[in-house]
Amino acid sequence: MRWLIFFLLLSVSSTSFAQKFIFPRLTQQAKSVEQLIPKNWKLIDSAKGDLNQDNKDDIVLILEFNTAVDEDRAYGNYEIELITETQKPRMLAVYFKKDELYRLAIQNNDFVLRSEEGGKMGDPFKGLRIDSNKFILSFEGGNDWRWKLNYEFEYQQKEWALVAANNVYYHKDSGEMVDKQYDFVDRTIKTVVGSIFNRNILNYKEEDILFFGSRRTLKDFKKPWTWEITKDNYL
């Protein structure tokens, strides 16, 4: 009986492992955007613009799987705080345009928030755009207390460095607000405390030096809220 139980547990474990969702490897190059989208995935947003300063329109894609699956997602510290959620996985992909072909520059399976991660406000993904050789991702969510997140990534020395970010935390009724603006190039943080309804009136503003080790890149930045920049201050 003991051996039977052992083999049953082993079978269940093996089945669970076999069913773990596996992200596809994206197409390395193609002539059209349609050819870049894997089977069973759909394009939910895209932006075109020059990202590597060669005067050609590169492209950033946000892709979503057609079916909800179980995913381990991080909150706070990615190493120890994993929560299994049933939702549709998303991917971010950047393609450089060269010789009439789109060529894959990076694929990230973790960073883009899923549709179920915005609380009562619904899908937290609020947009993607390219500006001044950078691509910017915007998220928003919460319940009575709400948050807005914006991240700017720039291609530097063959890495996608996080160069700026903005984190706003506010109450939907009272308007009480804390707005933090991070500049990882100049290493400064600007903080505005006050009311979201009167952003330029009677709000307290301060600017400090931003202390951190090395800048985060899209490759090692697992998802929003997992970088503890200072104690209890996550981005």
Short mmCIF file of C-alpha atoms in Angstrom, two decimals:
data_model
loop_
_atom_site.label_atom_id
_atom_site.label_comp_id
_atom_site.label_asym_id
_atom_site.label_seq_id
_atom_site.Cartn_x
_atom_site.Cartn_y
_atom_site.Cartn_z
CA MET A 1 0.00 0.00 0.00
CA ARG A 2 2.84 2.38 0.85
CA TRP A 3 4.41 1.82 -2.58
CA LEU A 4 1.03 2.30 -4.26
CA ILE A 5 0.56 5.66 -2.54
CA PHE A 6 4.11 6.65 -3.52
CA PHE A 7 3.52 5.89 -7.19
CA LEU A 8 0.14 7.65 -7.17
CA LEU A 9 1.74 10.79 -5.73
CA LEU A 10 4.56 10.53 -8.23
CA SER A 11 2.02 10.23 -11.06
CA VAL A 12 0.07 13.27 -9.87
CA SER A 13 3.28 15.25 -9.49
CA SER A 14 4.46 14.29 -12.97
CA THR A 15 1.09 15.21 -14.47
CA SER A 16 1.10 18.61 -12.76
CA PHE A 17 4.60 19.28 -13.99
CA ALA A 18 3.68 18.25 -17.52
CA GLN A 19 0.75 20.65 -17.51
CA LYS A 20 2.82 23.68 -16.52
CA PHE A 21 2.35 26.41 -19.11
CA ILE A 22 5.28 26.92 -21.46
CA PHE A 23 5.73 30.17 -23.34
CA PRO A 24 6.55 29.83 -27.03
CA ARG A 25 9.81 31.09 -28.49
CA LEU A 26 8.85 33.95 -30.74
CA THR A 27 9.72 34.10 -34.42
CA GLN A 28 13.20 35.51 -34.87
CA GLN A 29 12.40 37.47 -38.00
CA ALA A 30 9.56 38.10 -40.44
CA LYS A 31 8.34 40.58 -43.02
CA SER A 32 4.98 41.40 -41.43
CA VAL A 33 3.51 41.80 -37.96
CA GLU A 34 0.97 39.06 -38.68
CA GLN A 35 3.82 36.58 -39.15
CA LEU A 36 5.18 37.45 -35.69
CA ILE A 37 2.08 36.39 -33.76
CA PRO A 38 2.21 32.75 -32.53
CA LYS A 39 -0.70 30.35 -32.89
CA ASN A 40 -3.29 30.71 -30.10
CA TRP A 41 -2.04 34.22 -29.27
CA LYS A 42 -3.51 37.60 -30.17
CA LEU A 43 -2.12 41.10 -30.46
CA ILE A 44 -3.63 43.46 -27.87
CA ASP A 45 -1.42 46.51 -28.46
CA SER A 46 1.57 47.69 -30.49
CA ALA A 47 3.66 50.78 -31.11
CA LYS A 48 6.03 51.75 -33.90
CA GLY A 49 9.01 54.10 -33.70
CA ASP A 50 12.79 54.30 -33.83
CA LEU A 51 14.28 52.52 -30.79
CA ASN A 52 17.90 51.98 -31.87
CA GLN A 53 18.47 55.34 -33.58
CA ASP A 54 18.80 54.04 -37.13
CA ASN A 55 15.87 56.10 -38.47
CA LYS A 56 13.73 53.01 -39.07
CA ASP A 57 10.41 52.19 -37.44
CA ASP A 58 10.92 49.36 -34.96
CA ILE A 59 7.93 47.76 -33.27
CA VAL A 60 6.87 46.74 -29.77
CA LEU A 61 4.15 44.11 -29.40
CA ILE A 62 1.95 43.11 -26.45
CA LEU A 63 0.57 39.61 -26.98
CA GLU A 64 -2.01 37.65 -24.98
CA PHE A 65 -2.74 33.92 -24.92
CA ASN A 66 -6.28 32.92 -25.93
CA THR A 67 -6.94 30.74 -22.86
CA ALA A 68 -6.64 31.30 -19.10
CA VAL A 69 -4.07 29.07 -17.36
CA ASP A 70 -2.50 28.83 -13.90
CA GLU A 71 0.45 31.18 -13.54
CA ASP A 72 2.80 31.83 -10.62
CA ARG A 73 2.97 35.61 -10.27
CA ALA A 74 5.10 37.70 -7.93
CA TYR A 75 4.07 40.35 -5.43
CA GLY A 76 6.72 42.20 -3.47
CA ASN A 77 9.79 39.97 -3.44
CA TYR A 78 9.84 37.74 -6.51
CA GLU A 79 11.98 35.13 -4.75
CA ILE A 80 9.54 34.31 -1.94
CA GLU A 81 6.10 35.78 -2.65
CA LEU A 82 4.58 33.81 -5.51
CA ILE A 83 0.81 33.57 -5.94
CA THR A 84 -0.83 31.18 -8.38
CA GLU A 85 -3.49 32.92 -10.46
CA THR A 86 -5.70 31.73 -13.30
CA GLN A 87 -5.44 34.23 -16.13
CA LYS A 88 -4.30 34.72 -19.71
CA PRO A 89 -0.50 34.97 -20.02
CA ARG A 90 0.99 37.97 -21.80
CA MET A 91 4.25 38.62 -23.58
CA LEU A 92 6.15 41.72 -24.62
CA ALA A 93 8.31 41.62 -27.73
CA VAL A 94 10.55 44.20 -29.36
CA TYR A 95 11.55 43.85 -33.01
CA PHE A 96 14.10 46.00 -34.81
CA LYS A 97 13.43 46.82 -38.46
CA LYS A 98 16.39 45.93 -40.69
CA ASP A 99 16.54 45.14 -44.41
CA GLU A 100 12.74 45.10 -44.65
CA LEU A 101 12.54 42.47 -41.91
CA TYR A 102 11.48 42.65 -38.29
CA ARG A 103 14.22 41.03 -36.18
CA LEU A 104 13.60 39.99 -32.57
CA ALA A 105 15.47 42.17 -30.05
CA ILE A 106 13.92 40.88 -26.81
CA GLN A 107 11.08 38.69 -25.56
CA ASN A 108 9.76 39.16 -22.01
CA ASN A 109 7.14 36.80 -20.56
CA ASP A 110 6.77 38.35 -17.10
CA PHE A 111 6.65 42.12 -17.06
CA VAL A 112 3.29 43.01 -18.62
CA LEU A 113 0.51 42.83 -16.03
CA ARG A 114 -2.32 40.41 -16.79
CA SER A 115 -5.97 41.40 -17.18
CA GLU A 116 -6.88 40.10 -13.68
CA GLU A 117 -4.21 42.09 -11.84
CA GLY A 118 -5.95 45.47 -11.73
CA GLY A 119 -8.43 44.97 -8.89
CA LYS A 120 -11.89 46.52 -9.28
CA MET A 121 -10.65 48.75 -12.08
CA GLY A 122 -10.29 45.77 -14.39
CA ASP A 123 -7.46 45.26 -16.86
CA PRO A 124 -4.47 47.29 -15.54
CA PHE A 125 -2.73 47.59 -18.92
CA LYS A 126 -3.42 51.15 -20.06
CA GLY A 127 -1.16 51.67 -23.02
CA LEU A 128 2.10 51.41 -24.90
CA ARG A 129 3.89 54.13 -26.83
CA ILE A 130 7.29 55.05 -28.25
CA ASP A 131 8.77 58.48 -27.64
CA SER A 132 12.35 59.80 -28.04
CA ASN A 133 13.82 56.33 -28.73
CA LYS A 134 12.16 54.89 -25.61
CA PHE A 135 9.10 52.71 -25.15
CA ILE A 136 6.73 53.51 -22.31
CA LEU A 137 4.36 51.08 -20.59
CA SER A 138 1.42 52.35 -18.51
CA PHE A 139 -0.58 50.46 -15.88
CA GLU A 140 -3.38 51.46 -13.51
CA GLY A 141 -5.44 49.59 -10.93
CA GLY A 142 -6.70 49.31 -7.37
CA ASN A 143 -9.97 49.70 -5.50
CA ASP A 144 -10.70 52.71 -3.26
CA TRP A 145 -6.95 53.26 -3.08
CA ARG A 146 -5.61 53.28 -6.62
CA TRP A 147 -2.25 53.29 -8.33
CA LYS A 148 -0.69 54.33 -11.61
CA LEU A 149 2.61 53.03 -12.94
CA ASN A 150 4.63 54.20 -15.93
CA TYR A 151 7.93 52.67 -17.03
CA GLU A 152 10.36 53.97 -19.67
CA PHE A 153 12.89 51.60 -21.23
CA GLU A 154 15.75 52.60 -23.53
CA TYR A 155 18.14 50.47 -25.60
CA GLN A 156 21.63 51.09 -24.19
CA GLN A 157 24.73 48.97 -24.79
CA LYS A 158 22.61 46.07 -26.04
CA GLU A 159 20.44 46.17 -22.89
CA TRP A 160 16.91 47.50 -22.31
CA ALA A 161 17.58 49.76 -19.34
CA LEU A 162 14.88 51.25 -17.14
CA VAL A 163 15.65 54.97 -17.42
CA ALA A 164 12.58 56.52 -15.78
CA ALA A 165 9.43 55.55 -13.89
CA ASN A 166 6.43 57.17 -12.25
CA ASN A 167 4.39 55.73 -9.36
CA VAL A 168 1.18 57.45 -8.23
CA TYR A 169 -0.84 56.21 -5.24
CA TYR A 170 -4.14 57.97 -4.48
CA HIS A 171 -7.62 57.66 -2.94
CA LYS A 172 -10.45 57.90 -5.45
CA ASP A 173 -12.76 59.91 -3.15
CA SER A 174 -10.55 62.06 -0.94
CA GLY A 175 -7.91 62.64 -3.63
CA GLU A 176 -5.10 62.04 -1.12
CA MET A 177 -2.03 61.35 -3.23
CA VAL A 178 1.66 60.46 -3.29
CA ASP A 179 3.36 60.85 -6.68
CA LYS A 180 6.95 59.60 -7.08
CA GLN A 181 8.93 60.32 -10.23
CA TYR A 182 12.15 58.35 -10.69
CA ASP A 183 15.03 59.38 -12.96
CA PHE A 184 17.54 56.54 -13.11
CA VAL A 185 19.92 58.45 -15.38
CA ASP A 186 20.35 61.54 -13.19
CA ARG A 187 19.64 59.45 -10.06
CA THR A 188 16.94 61.70 -8.66
CA ILE A 189 13.51 61.10 -7.15
CA LYS A 190 10.84 63.78 -7.07
CA THR A 191 7.99 63.32 -4.61
CA VAL A 192 4.69 65.20 -4.65
CA VAL A 193 2.32 64.79 -1.69
CA GLY A 194 -1.12 66.33 -1.63
CA SER A 195 -4.31 65.98 -3.64
CA ILE A 196 -4.75 64.46 -7.07
CA PHE A 197 -7.60 66.95 -7.65
CA ASN A 198 -5.30 69.95 -7.06
CA ARG A 199 -1.95 68.75 -8.33
CA ASN A 200 -0.44 72.24 -8.66
CA ILE A 201 -2.02 73.87 -5.61
CA LEU A 202 -0.82 73.42 -2.02
CA ASN A 203 0.99 70.17 -2.83
CA TYR A 204 4.26 69.46 -1.04
CA LYS A 205 7.17 68.77 -3.39
CA GLU A 206 10.69 67.57 -2.72
CA GLU A 207 13.61 66.24 -4.73
CA ASP A 208 16.26 63.86 -3.39
CA ILE A 209 19.17 61.81 -4.61
CA LEU A 210 18.04 58.35 -5.66
CA PHE A 211 20.29 55.71 -4.12
CA PHE A 212 20.36 52.28 -5.77
CA GLY A 213 22.92 49.77 -6.98
CA SER A 214 22.70 49.07 -10.68
CA ARG A 215 19.84 50.08 -12.94
CA ARG A 216 17.26 47.41 -13.75
CA THR A 217 16.85 46.08 -17.25
CA LEU A 218 13.84 44.48 -18.85
CA LYS A 219 15.71 41.19 -18.82
CA ASP A 220 16.06 40.98 -15.04
CA PHE A 221 12.99 43.00 -14.01
CA LYS A 222 10.41 40.27 -13.43
CA LYS A 223 7.27 42.41 -13.15
CA PRO A 224 5.94 45.62 -11.56
CA TRP A 225 6.04 45.86 -7.75
CA THR A 226 9.03 43.50 -7.42
CA TRP A 227 11.90 46.00 -7.12
CA GLU A 228 12.30 47.28 -3.57
CA ILE A 229 14.21 50.48 -4.32
CA THR A 230 14.23 51.62 -0.70
CA LYS A 231 12.75 49.93 2.38
CA ASP A 232 9.05 49.17 1.79
CA ASN A 233 9.13 51.24 -1.40
CA TYR A 234 8.41 49.01 -4.39
CA LEU A 235 8.33 49.85 -8.06
#
